Coordinates of C-alpha atoms and ligand atoms in Angstrom, one line a residue:
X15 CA 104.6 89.5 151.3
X16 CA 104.4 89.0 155.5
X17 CA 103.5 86.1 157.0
X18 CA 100.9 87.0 159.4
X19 CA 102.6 85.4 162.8
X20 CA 99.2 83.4 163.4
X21 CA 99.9 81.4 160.5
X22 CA 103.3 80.8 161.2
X23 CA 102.9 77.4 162.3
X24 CA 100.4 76.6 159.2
X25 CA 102.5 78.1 156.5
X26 CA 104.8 75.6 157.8
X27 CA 103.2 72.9 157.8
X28 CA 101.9 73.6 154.0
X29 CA 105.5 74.6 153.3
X30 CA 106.5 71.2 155.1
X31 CA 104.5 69.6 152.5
X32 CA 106.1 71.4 149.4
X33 CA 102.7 72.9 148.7
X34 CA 102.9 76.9 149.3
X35 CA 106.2 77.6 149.2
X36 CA 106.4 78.3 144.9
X37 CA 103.6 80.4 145.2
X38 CA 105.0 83.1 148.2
X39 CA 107.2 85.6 146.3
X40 CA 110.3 86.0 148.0
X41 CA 109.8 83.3 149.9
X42 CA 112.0 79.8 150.2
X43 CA 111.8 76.6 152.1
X44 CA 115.5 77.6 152.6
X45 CA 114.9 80.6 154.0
X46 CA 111.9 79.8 156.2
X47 CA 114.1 76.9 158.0
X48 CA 116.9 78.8 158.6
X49 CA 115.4 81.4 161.5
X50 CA 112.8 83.8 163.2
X51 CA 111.4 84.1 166.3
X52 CA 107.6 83.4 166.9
X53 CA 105.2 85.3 169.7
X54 CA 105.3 84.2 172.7
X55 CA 101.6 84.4 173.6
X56 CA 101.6 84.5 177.0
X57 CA 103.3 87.6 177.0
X58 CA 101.0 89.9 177.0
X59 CA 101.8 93.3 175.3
X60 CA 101.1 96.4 176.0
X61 CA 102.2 98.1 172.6
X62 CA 102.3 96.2 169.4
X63 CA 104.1 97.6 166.4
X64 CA 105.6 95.9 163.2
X65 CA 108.6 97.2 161.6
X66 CA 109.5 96.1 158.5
X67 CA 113.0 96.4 156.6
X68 CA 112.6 97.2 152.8
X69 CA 114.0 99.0 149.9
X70 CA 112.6 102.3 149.3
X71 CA 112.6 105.6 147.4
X72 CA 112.5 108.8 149.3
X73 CA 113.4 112.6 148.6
X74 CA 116.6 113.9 150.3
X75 CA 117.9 116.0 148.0
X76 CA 116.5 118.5 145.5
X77 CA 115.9 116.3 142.3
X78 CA 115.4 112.8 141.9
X79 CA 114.7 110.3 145.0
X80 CA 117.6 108.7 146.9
X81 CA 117.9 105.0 147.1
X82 CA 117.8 103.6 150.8
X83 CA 116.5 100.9 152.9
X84 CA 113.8 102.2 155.3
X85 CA 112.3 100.6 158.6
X86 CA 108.0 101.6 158.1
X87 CA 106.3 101.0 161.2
X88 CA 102.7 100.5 161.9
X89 CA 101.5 100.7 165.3
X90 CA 98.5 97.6 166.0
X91 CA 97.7 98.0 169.5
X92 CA 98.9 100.8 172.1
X93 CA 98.7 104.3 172.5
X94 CA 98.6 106.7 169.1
X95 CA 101.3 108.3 170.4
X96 CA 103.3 105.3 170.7
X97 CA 104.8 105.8 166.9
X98 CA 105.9 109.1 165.0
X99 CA 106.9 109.3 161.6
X100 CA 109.9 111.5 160.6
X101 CA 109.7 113.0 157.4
X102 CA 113.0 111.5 155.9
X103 CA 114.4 107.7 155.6
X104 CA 114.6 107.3 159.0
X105 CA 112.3 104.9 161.1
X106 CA 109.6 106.6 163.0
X107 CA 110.6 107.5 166.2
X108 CA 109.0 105.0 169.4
X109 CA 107.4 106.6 172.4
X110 CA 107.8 104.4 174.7
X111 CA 106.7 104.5 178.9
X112 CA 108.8 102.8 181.1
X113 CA 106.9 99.6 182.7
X114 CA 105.0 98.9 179.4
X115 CA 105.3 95.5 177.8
X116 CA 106.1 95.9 173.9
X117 CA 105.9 93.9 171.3
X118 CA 107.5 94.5 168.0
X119 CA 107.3 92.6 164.7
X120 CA 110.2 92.8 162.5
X121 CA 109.6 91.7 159.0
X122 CA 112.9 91.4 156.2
X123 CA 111.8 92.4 153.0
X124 CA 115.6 93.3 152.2
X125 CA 117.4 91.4 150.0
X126 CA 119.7 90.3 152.3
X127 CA 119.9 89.3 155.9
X128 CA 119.1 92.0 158.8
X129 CA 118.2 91.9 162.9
X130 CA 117.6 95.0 165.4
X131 CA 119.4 95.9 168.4
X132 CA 117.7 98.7 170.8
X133 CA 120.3 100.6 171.7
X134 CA 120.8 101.7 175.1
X135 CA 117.9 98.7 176.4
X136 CA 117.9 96.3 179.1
X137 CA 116.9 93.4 177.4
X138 CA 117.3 89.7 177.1
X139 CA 120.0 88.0 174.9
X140 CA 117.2 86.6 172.3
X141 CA 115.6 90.4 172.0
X142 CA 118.8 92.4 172.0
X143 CA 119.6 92.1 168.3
X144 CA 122.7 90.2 168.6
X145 CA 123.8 89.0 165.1
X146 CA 123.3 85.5 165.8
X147 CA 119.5 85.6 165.2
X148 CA 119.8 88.0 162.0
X149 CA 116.7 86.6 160.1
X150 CA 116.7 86.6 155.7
X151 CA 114.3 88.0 153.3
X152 CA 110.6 87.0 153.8
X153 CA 111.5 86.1 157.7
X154 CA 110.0 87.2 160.8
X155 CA 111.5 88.2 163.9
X156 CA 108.9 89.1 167.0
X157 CA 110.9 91.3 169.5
X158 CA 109.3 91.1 173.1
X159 CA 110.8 93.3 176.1
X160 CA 109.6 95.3 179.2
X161 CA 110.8 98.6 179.0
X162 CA 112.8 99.1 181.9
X163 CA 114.9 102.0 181.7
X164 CA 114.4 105.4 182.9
X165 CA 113.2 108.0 180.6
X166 CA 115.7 109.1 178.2
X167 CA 116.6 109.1 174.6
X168 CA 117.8 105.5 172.9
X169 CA 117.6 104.0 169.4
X170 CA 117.0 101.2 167.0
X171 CA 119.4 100.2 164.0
X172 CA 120.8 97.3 162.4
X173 CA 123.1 95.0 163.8
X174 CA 123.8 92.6 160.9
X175 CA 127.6 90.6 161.0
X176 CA 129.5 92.5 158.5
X177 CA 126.8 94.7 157.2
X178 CA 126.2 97.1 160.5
X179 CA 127.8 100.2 158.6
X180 CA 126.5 99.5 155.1
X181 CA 123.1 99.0 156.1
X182 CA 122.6 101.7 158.9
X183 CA 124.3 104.2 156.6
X184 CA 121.3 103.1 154.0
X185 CA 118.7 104.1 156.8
X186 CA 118.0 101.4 158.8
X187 CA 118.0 103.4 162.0
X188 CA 115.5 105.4 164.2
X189 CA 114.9 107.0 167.7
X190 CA 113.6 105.0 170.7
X191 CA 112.1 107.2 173.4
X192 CA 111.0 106.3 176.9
X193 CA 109.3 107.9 179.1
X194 CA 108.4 108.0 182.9
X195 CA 106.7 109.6 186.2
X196 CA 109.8 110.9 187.6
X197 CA 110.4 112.6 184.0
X198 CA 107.0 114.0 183.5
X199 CA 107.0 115.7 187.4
X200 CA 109.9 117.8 185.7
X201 CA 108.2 119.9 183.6
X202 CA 110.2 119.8 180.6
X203 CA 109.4 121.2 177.4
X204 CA 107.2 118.8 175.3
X205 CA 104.9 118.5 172.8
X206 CA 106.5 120.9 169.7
X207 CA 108.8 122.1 172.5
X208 CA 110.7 118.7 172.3
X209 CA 112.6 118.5 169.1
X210 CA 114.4 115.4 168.2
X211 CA 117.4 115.5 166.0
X212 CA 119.5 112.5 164.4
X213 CA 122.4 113.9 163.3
X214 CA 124.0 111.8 160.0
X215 CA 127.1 112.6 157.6
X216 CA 126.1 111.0 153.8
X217 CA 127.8 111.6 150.3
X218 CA 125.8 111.7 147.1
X219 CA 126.9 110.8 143.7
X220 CA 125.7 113.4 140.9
X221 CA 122.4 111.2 140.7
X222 CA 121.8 111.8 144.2
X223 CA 121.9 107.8 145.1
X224 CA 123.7 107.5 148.4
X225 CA 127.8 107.2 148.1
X226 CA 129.8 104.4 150.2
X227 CA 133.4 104.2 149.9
X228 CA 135.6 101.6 150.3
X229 CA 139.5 102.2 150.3
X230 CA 141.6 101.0 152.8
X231 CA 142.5 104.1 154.3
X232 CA 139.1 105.2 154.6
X233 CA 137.8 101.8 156.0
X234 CA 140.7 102.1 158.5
X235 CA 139.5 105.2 159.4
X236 CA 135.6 104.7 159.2
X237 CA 133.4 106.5 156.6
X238 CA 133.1 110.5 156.5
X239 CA 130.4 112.0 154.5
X240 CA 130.6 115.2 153.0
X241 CA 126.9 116.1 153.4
X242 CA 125.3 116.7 156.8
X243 CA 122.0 115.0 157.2
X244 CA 119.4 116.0 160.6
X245 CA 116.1 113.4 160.5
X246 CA 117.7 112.2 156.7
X247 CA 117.4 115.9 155.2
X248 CA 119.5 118.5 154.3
X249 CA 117.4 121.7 154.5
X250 CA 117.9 121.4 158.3
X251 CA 115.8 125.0 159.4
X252 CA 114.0 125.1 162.4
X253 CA 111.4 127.6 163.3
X254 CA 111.1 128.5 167.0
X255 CA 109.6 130.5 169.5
X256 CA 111.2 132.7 172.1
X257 CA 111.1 130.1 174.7
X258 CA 113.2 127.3 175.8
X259 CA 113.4 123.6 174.3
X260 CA 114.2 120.4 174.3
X261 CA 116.7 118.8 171.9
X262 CA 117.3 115.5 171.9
X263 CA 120.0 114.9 169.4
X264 CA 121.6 111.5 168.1
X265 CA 125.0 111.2 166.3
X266 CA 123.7 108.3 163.9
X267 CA 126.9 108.6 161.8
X268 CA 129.0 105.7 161.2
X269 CA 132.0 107.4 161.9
X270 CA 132.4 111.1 162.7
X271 CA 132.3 112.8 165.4
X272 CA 130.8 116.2 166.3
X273 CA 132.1 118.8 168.3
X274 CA 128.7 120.8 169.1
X275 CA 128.5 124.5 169.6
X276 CA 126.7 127.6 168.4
X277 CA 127.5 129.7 166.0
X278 CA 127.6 132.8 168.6
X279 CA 129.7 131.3 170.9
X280 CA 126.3 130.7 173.3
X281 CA 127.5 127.9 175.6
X282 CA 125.4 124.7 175.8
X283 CA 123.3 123.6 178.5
X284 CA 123.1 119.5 178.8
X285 CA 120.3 117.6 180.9
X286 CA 120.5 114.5 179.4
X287 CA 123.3 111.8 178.2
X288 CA 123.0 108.3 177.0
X289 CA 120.5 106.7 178.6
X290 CA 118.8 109.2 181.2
X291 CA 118.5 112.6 182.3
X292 CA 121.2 113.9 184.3
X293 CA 121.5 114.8 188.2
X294 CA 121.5 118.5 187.3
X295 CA 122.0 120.4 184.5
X296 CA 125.6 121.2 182.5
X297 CA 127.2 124.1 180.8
X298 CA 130.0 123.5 178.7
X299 CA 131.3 125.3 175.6
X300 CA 131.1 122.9 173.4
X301 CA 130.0 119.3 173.7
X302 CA 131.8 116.3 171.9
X303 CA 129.3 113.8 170.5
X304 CA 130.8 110.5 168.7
X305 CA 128.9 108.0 166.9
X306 CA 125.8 106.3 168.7
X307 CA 126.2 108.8 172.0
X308 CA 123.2 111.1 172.8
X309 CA 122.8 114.4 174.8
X310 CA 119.9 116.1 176.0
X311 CA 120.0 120.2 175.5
X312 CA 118.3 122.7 177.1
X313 CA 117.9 125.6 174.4
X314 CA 116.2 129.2 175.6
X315 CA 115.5 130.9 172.9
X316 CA 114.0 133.6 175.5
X317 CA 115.2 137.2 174.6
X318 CA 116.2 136.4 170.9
X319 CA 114.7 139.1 168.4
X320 CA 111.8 137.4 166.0
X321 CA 113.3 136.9 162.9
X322 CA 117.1 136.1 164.3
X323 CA 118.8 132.9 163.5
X324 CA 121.0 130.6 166.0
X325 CA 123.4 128.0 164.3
X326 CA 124.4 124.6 166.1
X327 CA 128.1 123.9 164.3
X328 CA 130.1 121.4 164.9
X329 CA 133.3 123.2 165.1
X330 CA 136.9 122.8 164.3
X331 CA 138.9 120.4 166.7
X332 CA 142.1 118.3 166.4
X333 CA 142.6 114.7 167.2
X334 CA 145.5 114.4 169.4
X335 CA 147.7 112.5 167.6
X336 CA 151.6 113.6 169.3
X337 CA 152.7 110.0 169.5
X338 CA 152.3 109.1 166.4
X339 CA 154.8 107.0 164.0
X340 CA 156.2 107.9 160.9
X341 CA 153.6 108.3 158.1
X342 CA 150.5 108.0 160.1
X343 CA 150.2 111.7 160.4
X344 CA 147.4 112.4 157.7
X345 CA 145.5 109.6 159.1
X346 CA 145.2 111.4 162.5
X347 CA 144.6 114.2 161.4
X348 CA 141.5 113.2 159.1
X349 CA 139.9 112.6 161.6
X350 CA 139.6 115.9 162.8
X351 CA 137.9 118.5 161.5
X352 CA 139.6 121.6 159.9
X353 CA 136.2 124.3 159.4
X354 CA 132.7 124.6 161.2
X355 CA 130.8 122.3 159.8
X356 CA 126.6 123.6 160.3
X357 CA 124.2 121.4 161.1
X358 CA 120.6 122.8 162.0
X359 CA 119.9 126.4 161.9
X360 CA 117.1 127.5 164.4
X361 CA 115.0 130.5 163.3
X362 CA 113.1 132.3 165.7
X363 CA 110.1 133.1 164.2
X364 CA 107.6 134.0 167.0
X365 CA 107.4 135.6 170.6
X366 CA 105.8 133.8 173.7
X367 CA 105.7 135.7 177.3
X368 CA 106.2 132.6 179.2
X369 CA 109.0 129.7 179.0
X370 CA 109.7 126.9 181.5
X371 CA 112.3 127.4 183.9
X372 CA 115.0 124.9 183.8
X373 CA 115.0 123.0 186.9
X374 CA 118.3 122.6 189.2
X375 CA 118.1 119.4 189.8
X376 CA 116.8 116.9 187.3
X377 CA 116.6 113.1 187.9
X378 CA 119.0 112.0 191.2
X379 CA 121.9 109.5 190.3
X380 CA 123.8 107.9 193.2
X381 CA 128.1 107.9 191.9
X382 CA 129.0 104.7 192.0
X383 CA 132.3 104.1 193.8
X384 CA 134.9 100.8 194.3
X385 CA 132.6 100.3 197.4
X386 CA 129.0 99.2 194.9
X387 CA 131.5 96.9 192.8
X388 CA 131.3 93.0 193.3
X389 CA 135.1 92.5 193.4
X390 CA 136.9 95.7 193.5
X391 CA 140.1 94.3 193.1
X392 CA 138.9 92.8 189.9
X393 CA 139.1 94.9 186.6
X394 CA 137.2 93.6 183.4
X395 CA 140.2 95.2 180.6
X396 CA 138.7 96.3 177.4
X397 CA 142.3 97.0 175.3
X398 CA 142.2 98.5 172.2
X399 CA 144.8 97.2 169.9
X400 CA 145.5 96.3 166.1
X401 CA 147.0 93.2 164.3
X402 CA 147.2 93.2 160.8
X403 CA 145.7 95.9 159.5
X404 CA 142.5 95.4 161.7
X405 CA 141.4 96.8 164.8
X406 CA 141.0 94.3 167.6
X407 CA 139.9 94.2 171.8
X408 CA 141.5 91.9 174.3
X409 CA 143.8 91.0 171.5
X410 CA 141.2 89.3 169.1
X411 CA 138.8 90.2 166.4
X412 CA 134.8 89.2 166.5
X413 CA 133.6 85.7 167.1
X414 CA 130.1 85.2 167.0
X415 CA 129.4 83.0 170.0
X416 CA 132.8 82.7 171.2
X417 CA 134.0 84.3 174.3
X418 CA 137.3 84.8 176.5
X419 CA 137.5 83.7 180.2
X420 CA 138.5 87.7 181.0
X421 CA 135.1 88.1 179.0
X422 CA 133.1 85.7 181.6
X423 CA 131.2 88.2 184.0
X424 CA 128.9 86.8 187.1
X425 CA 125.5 87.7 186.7
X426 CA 123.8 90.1 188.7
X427 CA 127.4 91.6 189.6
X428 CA 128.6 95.3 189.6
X429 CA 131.9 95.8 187.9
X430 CA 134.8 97.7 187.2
X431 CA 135.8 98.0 183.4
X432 CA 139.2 99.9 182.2
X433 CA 138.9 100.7 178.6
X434 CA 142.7 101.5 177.5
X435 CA 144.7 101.4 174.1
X436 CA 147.0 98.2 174.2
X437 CA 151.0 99.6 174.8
X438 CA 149.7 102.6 175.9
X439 CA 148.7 101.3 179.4
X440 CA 149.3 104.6 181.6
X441 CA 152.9 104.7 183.5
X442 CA 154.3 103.2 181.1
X443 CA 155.9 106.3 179.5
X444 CA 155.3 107.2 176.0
X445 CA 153.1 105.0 173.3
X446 CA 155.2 102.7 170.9
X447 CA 154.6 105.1 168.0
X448 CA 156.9 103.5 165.2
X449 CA 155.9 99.6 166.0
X450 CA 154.2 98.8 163.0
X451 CA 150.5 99.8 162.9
X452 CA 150.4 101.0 166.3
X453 CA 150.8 104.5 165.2
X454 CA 147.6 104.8 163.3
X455 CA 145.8 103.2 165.8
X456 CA 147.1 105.3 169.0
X457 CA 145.7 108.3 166.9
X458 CA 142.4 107.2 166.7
X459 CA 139.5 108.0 168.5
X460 CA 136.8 105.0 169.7
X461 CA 133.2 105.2 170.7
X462 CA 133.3 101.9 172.4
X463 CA 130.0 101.0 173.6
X464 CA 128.4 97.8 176.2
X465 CA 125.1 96.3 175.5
X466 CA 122.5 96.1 178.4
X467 CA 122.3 98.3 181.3
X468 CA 123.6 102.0 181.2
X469 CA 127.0 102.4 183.4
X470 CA 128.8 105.1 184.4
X471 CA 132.2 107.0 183.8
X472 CA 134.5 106.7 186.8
X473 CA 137.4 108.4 185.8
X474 CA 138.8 109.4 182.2
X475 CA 142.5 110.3 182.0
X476 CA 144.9 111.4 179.4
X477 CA 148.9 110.3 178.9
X478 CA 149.4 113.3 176.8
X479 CA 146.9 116.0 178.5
X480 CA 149.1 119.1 177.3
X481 CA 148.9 118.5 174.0
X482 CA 147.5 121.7 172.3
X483 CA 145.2 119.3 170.2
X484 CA 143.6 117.8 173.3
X485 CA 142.8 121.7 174.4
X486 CA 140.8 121.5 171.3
X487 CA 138.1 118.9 172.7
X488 CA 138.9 118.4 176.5
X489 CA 136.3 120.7 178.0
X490 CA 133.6 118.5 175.7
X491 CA 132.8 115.6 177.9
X492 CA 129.6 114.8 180.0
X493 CA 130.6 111.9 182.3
X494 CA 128.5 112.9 184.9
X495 CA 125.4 110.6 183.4
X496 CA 124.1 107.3 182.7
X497 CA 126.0 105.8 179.7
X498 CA 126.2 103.1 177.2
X499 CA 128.5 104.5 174.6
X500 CA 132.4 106.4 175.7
X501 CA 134.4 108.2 173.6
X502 CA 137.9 107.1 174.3
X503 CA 140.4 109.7 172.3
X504 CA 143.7 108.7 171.7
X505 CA 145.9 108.4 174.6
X506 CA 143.0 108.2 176.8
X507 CA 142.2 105.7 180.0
X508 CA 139.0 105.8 181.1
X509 CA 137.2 103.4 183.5
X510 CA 134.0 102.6 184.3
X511 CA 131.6 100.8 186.7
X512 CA 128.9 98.8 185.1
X513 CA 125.7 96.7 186.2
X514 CA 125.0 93.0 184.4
X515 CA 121.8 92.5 186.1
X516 CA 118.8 90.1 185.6
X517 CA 119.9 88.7 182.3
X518 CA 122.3 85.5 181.3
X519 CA 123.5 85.1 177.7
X520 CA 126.0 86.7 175.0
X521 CA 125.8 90.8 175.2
X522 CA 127.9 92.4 172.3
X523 CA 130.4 95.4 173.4
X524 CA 132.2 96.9 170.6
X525 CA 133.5 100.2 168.5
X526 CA 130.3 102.0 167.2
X527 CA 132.9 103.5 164.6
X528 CA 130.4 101.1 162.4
X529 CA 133.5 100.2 160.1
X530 CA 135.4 99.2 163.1
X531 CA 133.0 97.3 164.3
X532 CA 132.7 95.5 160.6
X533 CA 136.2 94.9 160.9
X534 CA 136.1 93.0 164.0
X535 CA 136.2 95.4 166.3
X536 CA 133.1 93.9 168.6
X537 CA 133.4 90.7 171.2
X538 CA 131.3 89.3 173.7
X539 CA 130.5 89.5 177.3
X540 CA 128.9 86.0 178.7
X541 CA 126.9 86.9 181.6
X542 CA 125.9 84.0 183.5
Ligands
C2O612 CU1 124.3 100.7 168.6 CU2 125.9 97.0 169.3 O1 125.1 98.9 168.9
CU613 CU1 123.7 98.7 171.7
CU614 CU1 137.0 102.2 166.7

C-alpha cells in the first residue's frame, strides 16, 4: 500500500478523523504522525522516480531464493534511460545528467524504519539522508535535489541509526551515475562498453538465506563475508570484446577491503575516483579499494586471444599492525587478507578491429593548496580513538543532532581537515600500544568518509612507513582525485582540504566500516 503523494493531505485529513486509517494495511495514525516529507510543487523536476524499500525474494545462489530487502524503482517522468535494472538485489542503477532537477519518491514498505543518503551528492540537509528524517513502514519520503556534481560514479543506500550495516548488507544499496558535457567530449567507452560493478562480501547459511554475525570480535572488527558477490551474484563472468572498457566498480561491502589486481600481474589503469574523473589517467599495480570508495578503470582488452580469460583478484595484503599491544595481534591481522580472493572473471569472447584510445588528459582539477583555504592556520581534527570497547571521533560517539564547537564550520568556507588516530598524532614517537584498547584500534584500518561536496587528499603519511606489511598496500592509493571516502590505514595521517558550500544544516561524517559506524563511529558537521 503507497499513498499516492496527491492525497497526502486528504488521507490525512480522513485519517484525522479516525475514518481510514483501519482500513490501510500497514498503515497507523502512529506511524503517519510521526514523519515524511511531502513534494514541494514548485519544484519542478526533471526526472521523477519512486523507490520503494521492501522485503523480497530473489535468486543469488543455485537453489532456493535468498531473503533480502530490495529498493524497485520505477521511473514516472524523464528520460528511459534515466533507470537500469541489475539483475540481482541491488537497486537499479540511476543515470543521472548533471543540471537536471530530480525527484525521487521513497516509499517504506519494510518492517522497520529506513531513509536514503546519495552518496557522494551535494545536497541539502533535508535530502541527504541523514538519520533524523528516517520515515516507518507505510511512510513516504519525497527526495528533491539538483544534480550538481560532475560526471562520475556515486550511490544510494541506507542510512538508518543503528541499522546502516544490517540493512545495506540485506540490499538496500544501488549505483547513482551522473553524467555531463565535459564527460561525453571524452569519448569514453559507453553503451555495453561501460560495465558497472558493485563489489559485495555475503555469507550464506546451508539454506542460502543471507548470514550476519554478531560476536564482539567480529563487530569490533566489522563483518567479513566469505562469499564474493558483483551486482548481488556469484557467477561473476564477463564476456568481452577485444577492445577497451569502462569499469566502474563500487566496494559496497560493509567492511572489507580490496586490494584489486589481475590475475596476470597486468597493472591497472585508473581514470576515475570518488566522485569524478581524474586529471589524467593512473597506472598502479594494484589499487586498494575500502568500503564505499569507487574507481574508474580503463580495461583494453585489445590483443587478448578470443577465448582467453582475465581475472580481477583482490590479492593478498597485510594490515600493518607493528605497534600493536599484547593480544591484539589476531585482530590486526584478520583484517588482512592471506590468499587471492577472485572477483569477476572477464572472458574475451569476440574480436573488434577498432578500440578507443585512452585520452591523456581527462577532466582538469585545479590542487588545492593552504592558499584556497579560508583559515589556513585553522585545522578541522577528525581523531580516531576508542573508549570502552567502541570506536569513537573527536573523543565521542554519535549524537543525532548534537554537535561540537571543533565541529562548527562557516558556510561557504574552504577547509583544512587532518584525519589522525588519537595517541598516535605524528612526532610523537611510537603509538601507545599496551594502553588498554588502543592496540586494537591502532591496527585498524578506516574508510572515514564526509557528506556533501567531494574534497581532496593533501597529503597522506605513515609513522611506521618501513613496515614490510605497509609494502604490501602502499603503492595502492589514488589521491590524485575528487573524494568523499579515505582510507586511513593504521599509523596513517592524512589531511585534506574540503569545500562546505551553498548548504547550512547537520552533514554526517563517519567510518563507512558500516559496523563502526553502528557503533558510534559517525558525528556531525554543522555548517552554517
Ligand atoms: Cu555512504 Cu553517510 O554514507
Ligand atoms: Cu555519504
Ligand atoms: Cu572504522
Amino acid at each position: 500500500m503507497t499513498i499516492a503523494n496527491s492525497n497526502r493531505r486528504q488521507f490525512l485529513q480522513y485519517t484525522a478523523m479516525g475514518a481510514l486509517a483501519a482500513a490501510l494495511p500497514g498503515v497507523s495514525l502512529a506511524q503517519v504522525r510521526s514523519g515524511g516529507r511531502a513534494a514541494d510543487q514548485s519544484f519542478k523536476a526533471d526526472v521523477e522516480i519512486a523507490l520503494t524499500a521492501q522485503a523480497a525474494d530473489v535468486s543469488i545462489l543455485p537453489g532456493a531464493q535468498t531473503h533480502v530487502f530490495k529498493y524497485s524503482g520505477k521511473l514516472l517522468k524523464g528520460p528511459q534511460t534515466a533507470l537500469t535494472e541489475l539483475p540481482g538485489y541491488l537497486g537499479p542503477i540511476l543515470n543521472f545528467e548533471r543540471g537536471q532537477k530530480v525527484r525521487i519518491y521513497f516509499d517504506n514498505q519494510l518492517p522497520e524504519p529506513c531513509v536514503m543518503h546519495w552518496h557522494g551528492m551535494h545536497v541539502p540537509q533535508v535530502m541527504d539522508g541523514h538519520p533524523m528524517y528516517a520515515i516507518h513502514r507505510g511512510e513516504r519520503y519525497v527526495y528533491e535535489f539538483e544534480v550538481n556534481n560532475l560526471a562520475g560514479t556515486n550511490w544510494y543506500h541506507a542510512h538508518t541509526h543503528e541499522m546502516t550495516a544490517t540493512q545495506v548488507y540485506q540490499g538496500l544499496a544501488g549505483l547513482m551515475i551522473v553524467t555531463d558535457e565535459a564527460e561525453r567530449k571524452l569519448e569514453l567507452p559507453s553503451g555495453e562498453y561501460d560495465i558497472p560493478l558493485v563489489i559485495q562480501d555475503r555469507s550464506f547459511s546451508q539454506g542460502n538465506q543471507l548470514r550476519y554475525m554478531m560476536g564482539m570480535h567480529q563487530r569490533m572488527q566489522g563483518f567479513r563475508g566469505d562469499t564474493i558477490l558483483v551486482n548481488g551474484r556469484t557467477d561473476s563472468a564477463i564476456p568481452v570484446k577485444t577492445r577497451a572498457y569502462r569499469l566502474r566498480i563500487l566496494n559496497g561491502s560493509n567492511a572489507r577491503i580490496y586490494k584489486l589486481g589481475w590475475n596476470d600481474g597486468t597493472p591497472l589503469t585508473a581514470i576515475g575516483t570518488d566522485g569524478a574523473l581524474l586529471p589524467k589517467p593512473e597506472t598502479l599495480p594494484y589499487i586498494m579499494l575500502a568500503p564505499a570508495e569507487r574507481v574508474e578503470l580503463w580495461v583494453d582488452f585489445s590483443g587478448r586471444k578470443v577465448g582467453s580469460e582475465l581475472t580481477l583478484q583482490s590479492l593478498p595484503y597485510q594490515i600493518s599492525a607493528s605497534h600493536m599491544g599484547g593480544g591484539m595481534g589476531m585482530m590486526g591481522h584478520a583484517a588482512g587478507q592471506s590468499e587471492a580472493l577472485p572477483i569477476a572473471t572477464f572472458q574475451i569472447i569476440g574480436h573488434v578491429s577498432d578500440s578507443p584510445k585512452l585520452p591523456d588528459q581527462l577532466i582538469p582539477m585545479r590542487r588545492w593548496t593552504a592558499k584556497d583555504v579560508t583559515d589556513s592556520d585553522k585545522i578541522v581534527p577528525i581523531a580516531i580513538g576508542m573508549r570502552h570497547m567502541s570506536f569513537q571521533l573527536n573523543g565521542r560517539t554519535f549524537e543525532m543532532e548534537n554537535h561540537l564547537e571543533i565541529e562548527k564550520i562557516p558556510l561557504n568556507t574552504m577547509q583544512r581537515i587532518r584525519i589522525f588516530h588519537e595517541g598516535g598524532m605524528m612526532g610523537r614517537g611510537r603509538m601507545g600500544g599496551g594502553r588498554g584498547g588502543m592496540g586494537m584500534m591502532m591496527a585498524q584500518p578506516h574508510p572515514i568518509h564526509i557528506h556533501g561536496q567531494q574534497f581532496q587528499i593533501v597529503s597522506r603519511m605513515q609513522t611506521d612507513a618501513s613496515s614490510s606489511r605497509y609494502d604490501t598496500i602502499k603503492d595502492g592509493f589514488i589521491d590524485s582525485g575528487w573524494k568523499d571516502t579515505v582510507l586511513v590505514m593504521p599509523g596513517e595521517e592524512i589531511e585534506i582540504i574540503k569545500p562546505f558550500k551553498d548548504y547550512t544544516g547537520l552533514f554526517l561524517y563517519h567510518c563507512h566500516n558500516l559496523e563502526h559506524e553502528d557503533m558510534g563511529m559517525m558525528r556531525n558537521f554543522y555548517v552554517g
